Short mmCIF file of C-alpha atoms in Angstrom, two decimals:
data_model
loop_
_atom_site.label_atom_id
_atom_site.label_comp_id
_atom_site.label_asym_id
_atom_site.label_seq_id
_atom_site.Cartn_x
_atom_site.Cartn_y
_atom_site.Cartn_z
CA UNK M 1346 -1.27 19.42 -37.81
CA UNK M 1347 -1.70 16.35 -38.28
CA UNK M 1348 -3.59 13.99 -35.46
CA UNK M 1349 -1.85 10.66 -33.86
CA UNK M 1350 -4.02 7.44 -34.10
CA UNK M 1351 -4.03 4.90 -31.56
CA UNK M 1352 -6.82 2.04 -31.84
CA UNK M 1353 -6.80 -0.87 -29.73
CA UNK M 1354 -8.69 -3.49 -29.18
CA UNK M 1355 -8.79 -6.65 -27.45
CA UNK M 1356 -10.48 -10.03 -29.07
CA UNK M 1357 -11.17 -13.03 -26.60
CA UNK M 1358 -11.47 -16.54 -28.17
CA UNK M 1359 -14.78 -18.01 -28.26
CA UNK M 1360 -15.19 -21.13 -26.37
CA UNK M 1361 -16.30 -24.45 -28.36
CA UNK M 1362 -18.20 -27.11 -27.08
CA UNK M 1363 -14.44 -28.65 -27.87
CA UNK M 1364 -13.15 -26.55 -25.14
CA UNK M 1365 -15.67 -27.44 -22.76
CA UNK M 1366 -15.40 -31.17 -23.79
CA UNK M 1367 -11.63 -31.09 -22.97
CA UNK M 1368 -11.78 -29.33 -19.49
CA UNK M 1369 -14.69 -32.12 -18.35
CA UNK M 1370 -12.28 -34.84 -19.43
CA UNK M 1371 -9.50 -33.71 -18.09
CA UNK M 1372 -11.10 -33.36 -14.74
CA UNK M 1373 -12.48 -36.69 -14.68
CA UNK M 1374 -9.21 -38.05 -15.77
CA UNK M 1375 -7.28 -36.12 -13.42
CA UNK M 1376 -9.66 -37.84 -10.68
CA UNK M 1377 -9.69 -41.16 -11.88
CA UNK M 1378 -5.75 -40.93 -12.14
CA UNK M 1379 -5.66 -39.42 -8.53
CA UNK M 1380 -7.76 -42.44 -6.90
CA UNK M 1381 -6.03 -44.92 -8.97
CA UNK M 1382 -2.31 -43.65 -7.24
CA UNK M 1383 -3.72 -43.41 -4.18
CA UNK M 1384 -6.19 -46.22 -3.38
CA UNK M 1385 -3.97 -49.16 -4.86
CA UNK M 1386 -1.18 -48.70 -2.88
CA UNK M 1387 -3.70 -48.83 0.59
CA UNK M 1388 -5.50 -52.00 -1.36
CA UNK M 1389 -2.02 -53.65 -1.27
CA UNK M 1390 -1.14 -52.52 2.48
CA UNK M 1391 2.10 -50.61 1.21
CA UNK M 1392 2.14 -47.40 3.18
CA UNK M 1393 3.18 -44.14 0.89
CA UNK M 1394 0.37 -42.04 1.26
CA UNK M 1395 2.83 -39.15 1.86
CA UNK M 1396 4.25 -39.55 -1.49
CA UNK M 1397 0.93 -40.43 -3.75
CA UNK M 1398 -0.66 -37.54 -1.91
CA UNK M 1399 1.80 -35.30 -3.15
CA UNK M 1400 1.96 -36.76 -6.77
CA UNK M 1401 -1.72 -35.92 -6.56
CA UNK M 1402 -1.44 -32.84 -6.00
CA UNK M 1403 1.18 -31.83 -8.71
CA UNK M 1404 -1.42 -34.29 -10.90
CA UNK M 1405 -4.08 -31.57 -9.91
CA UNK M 1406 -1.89 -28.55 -10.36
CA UNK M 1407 -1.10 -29.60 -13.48
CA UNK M 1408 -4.81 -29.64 -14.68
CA UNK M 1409 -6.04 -26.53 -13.23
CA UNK M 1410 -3.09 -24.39 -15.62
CA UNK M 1411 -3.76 -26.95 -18.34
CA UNK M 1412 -7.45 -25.81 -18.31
CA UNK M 1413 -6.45 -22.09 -17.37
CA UNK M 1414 -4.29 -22.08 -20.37
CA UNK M 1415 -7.28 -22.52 -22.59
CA UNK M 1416 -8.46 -18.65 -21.56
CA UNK M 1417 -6.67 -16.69 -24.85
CA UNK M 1418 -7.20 -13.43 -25.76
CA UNK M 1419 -5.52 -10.82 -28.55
CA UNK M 1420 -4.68 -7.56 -28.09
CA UNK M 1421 -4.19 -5.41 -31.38
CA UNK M 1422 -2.56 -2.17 -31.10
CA UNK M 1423 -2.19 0.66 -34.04
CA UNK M 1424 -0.24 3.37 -32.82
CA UNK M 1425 0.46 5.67 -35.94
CA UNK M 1426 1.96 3.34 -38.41
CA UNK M 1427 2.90 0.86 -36.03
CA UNK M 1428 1.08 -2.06 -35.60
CA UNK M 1429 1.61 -5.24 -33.25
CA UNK M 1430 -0.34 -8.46 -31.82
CA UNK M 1431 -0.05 -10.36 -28.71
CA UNK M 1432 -1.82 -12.92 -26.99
CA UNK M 1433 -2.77 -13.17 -23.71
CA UNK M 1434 -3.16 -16.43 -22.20
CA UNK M 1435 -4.67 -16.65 -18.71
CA UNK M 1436 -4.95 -13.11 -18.33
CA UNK M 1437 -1.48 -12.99 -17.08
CA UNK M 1438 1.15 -14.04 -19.63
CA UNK M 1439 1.29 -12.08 -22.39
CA UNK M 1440 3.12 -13.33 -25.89
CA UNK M 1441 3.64 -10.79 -28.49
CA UNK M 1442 3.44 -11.94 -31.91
CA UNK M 1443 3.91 -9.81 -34.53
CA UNK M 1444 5.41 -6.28 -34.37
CA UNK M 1445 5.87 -4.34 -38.32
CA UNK M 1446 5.42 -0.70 -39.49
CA UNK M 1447 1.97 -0.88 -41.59
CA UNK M 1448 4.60 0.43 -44.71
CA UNK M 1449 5.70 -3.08 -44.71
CA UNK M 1450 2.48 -4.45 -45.63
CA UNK M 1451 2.30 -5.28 -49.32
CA UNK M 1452 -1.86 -5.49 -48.89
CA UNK M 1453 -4.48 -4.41 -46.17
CA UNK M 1454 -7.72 -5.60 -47.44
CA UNK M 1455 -10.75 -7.10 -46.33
CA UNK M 1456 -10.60 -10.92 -46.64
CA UNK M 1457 -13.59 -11.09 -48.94
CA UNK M 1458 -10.91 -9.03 -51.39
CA UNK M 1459 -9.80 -10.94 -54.15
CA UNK M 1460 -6.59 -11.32 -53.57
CA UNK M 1461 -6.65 -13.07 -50.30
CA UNK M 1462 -6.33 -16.92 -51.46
CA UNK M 1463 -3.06 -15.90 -53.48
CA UNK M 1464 -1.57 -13.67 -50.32
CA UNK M 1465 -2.26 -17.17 -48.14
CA UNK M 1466 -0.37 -19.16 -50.67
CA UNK M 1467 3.09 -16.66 -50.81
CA UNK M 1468 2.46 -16.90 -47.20
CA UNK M 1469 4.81 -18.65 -45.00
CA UNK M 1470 2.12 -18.43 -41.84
CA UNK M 1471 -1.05 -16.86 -40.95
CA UNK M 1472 -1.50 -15.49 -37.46
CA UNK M 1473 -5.27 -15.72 -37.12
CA UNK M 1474 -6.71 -13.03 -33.95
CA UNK M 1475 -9.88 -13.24 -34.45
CA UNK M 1476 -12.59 -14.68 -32.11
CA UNK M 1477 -12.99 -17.93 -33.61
CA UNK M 1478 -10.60 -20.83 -33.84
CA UNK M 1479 -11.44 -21.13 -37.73
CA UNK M 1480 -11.33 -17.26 -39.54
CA UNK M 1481 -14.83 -16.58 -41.53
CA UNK M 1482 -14.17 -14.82 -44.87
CA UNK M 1483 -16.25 -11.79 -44.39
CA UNK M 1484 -15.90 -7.91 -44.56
CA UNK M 1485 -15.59 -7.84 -40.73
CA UNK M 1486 -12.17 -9.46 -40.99
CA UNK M 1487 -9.80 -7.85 -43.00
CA UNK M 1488 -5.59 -8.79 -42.75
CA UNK M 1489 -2.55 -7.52 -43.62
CA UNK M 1490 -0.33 -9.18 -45.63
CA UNK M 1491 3.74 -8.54 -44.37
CA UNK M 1492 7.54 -8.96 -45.61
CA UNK M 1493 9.34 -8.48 -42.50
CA UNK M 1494 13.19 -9.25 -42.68
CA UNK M 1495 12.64 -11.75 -45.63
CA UNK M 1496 9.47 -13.35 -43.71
CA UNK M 1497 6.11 -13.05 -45.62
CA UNK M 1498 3.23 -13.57 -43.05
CA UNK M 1499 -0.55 -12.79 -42.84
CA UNK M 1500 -2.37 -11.27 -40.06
CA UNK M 1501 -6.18 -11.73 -40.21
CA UNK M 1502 -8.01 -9.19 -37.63
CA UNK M 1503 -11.32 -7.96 -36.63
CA UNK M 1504 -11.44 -4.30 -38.32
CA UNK M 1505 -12.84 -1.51 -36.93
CA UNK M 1506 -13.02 1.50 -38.83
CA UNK M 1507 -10.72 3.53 -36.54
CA UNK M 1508 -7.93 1.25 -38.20
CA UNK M 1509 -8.33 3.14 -41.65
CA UNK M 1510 -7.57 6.53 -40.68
CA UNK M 1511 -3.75 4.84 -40.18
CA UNK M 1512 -3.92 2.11 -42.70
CA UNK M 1513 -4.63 5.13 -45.42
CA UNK M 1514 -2.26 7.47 -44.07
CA UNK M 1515 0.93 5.32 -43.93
CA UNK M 1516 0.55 3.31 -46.95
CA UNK M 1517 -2.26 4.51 -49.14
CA UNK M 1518 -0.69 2.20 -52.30
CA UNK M 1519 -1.51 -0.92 -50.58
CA UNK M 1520 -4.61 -0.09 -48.90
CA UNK M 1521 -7.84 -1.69 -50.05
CA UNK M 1522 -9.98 1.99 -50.57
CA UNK M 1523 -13.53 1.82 -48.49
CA UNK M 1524 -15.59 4.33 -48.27
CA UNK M 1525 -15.97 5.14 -44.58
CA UNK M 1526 -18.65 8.78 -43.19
CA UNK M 1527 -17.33 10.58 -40.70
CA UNK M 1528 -19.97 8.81 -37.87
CA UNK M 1529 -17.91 5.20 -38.28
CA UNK M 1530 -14.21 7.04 -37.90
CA UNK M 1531 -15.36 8.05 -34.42
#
């Protein structure tokens, strides 16, 4: 009998000093904006507090899911030969991205394989859910390289070596061969 495989995992972008550089300036922008709209129109004696008060709160709104929208993580699911990406943003919204059968893959390999720079070029877009903004060409990322429907697209991912077991079994052609002990399957 043969077993089912189901591996998921969940990857949460790393925050840059980028990130943090953004949410400080858009604070202090958001409070510089929010004085501005509310003490000029006291300094020139025109009463609309009600009005600037509210603007200042949609001003403030708006910044708090601005920053909040930063928060991304990637789910990766491989149940049997189906395998599929979303993102969740803000731990509430979740966006799925890329949905194929791992037959459709024409290569699962490492990204230090060979043949990575060429699958980037046929590429049409590269769907990057890793950790880091920017992918690192190493053995611990590995992606798959799909035509779905006439679209060619590559998915980089962090592999663990659950995903190999189903990679192997589903399309064995087009899988880059690893050797892999019994302790690492688990």
């Amino acid at each position: 009998m043969i077993d089912d495989v189901f591996v998921e995992q969940f990857v949460k972008r790393e925050k840059t000093a980028l990130n943090a550089a953004f949410k400080v300036l858009s604070i202090f922008a958001t409070v510089v904006i929010i004085v501005f709209i509310n003490v000029i129109p006291m300094l020139l004696g025109i009463n609309i507090i009600f009005f600037t008060g509210l603007i200042s709160i949609g001003i403030g709104v708006l910044c708090w899911f601005v920053n909040r929208r930063q928060n991304i993580e990637y789910e990766i699911s491989i149940t049997n030969d189906l395998f599929s990406v979303s993102r969740i943003i803000a731990e509430s919204k979740r966006e799925l991205l890329a949905d194929f059968n791992v037959r459709e893959c024409e290569r699962i390999a490492p990204t230090t394989a060979g043949t990575f720079e060429e699958d980037l070029k046929r590429a049409e877009f590269v769907l990057n859910s890793t950790r880091y903004r920017q992918y690192e060409v190493s053995d611990s990322n590995w992606y798959c390289f799909v035509n779905s429907e006439g679209i060619k697209y590559v998915v980089i991912f962090e592999f663990k070596p659950k995903m190999y077991k189903s990679f192997r079994r589903y399309n064995p052609r087009n899988t880059f061969f690893m050797n892999i002990t019994n302790e690492e399957k688990n």
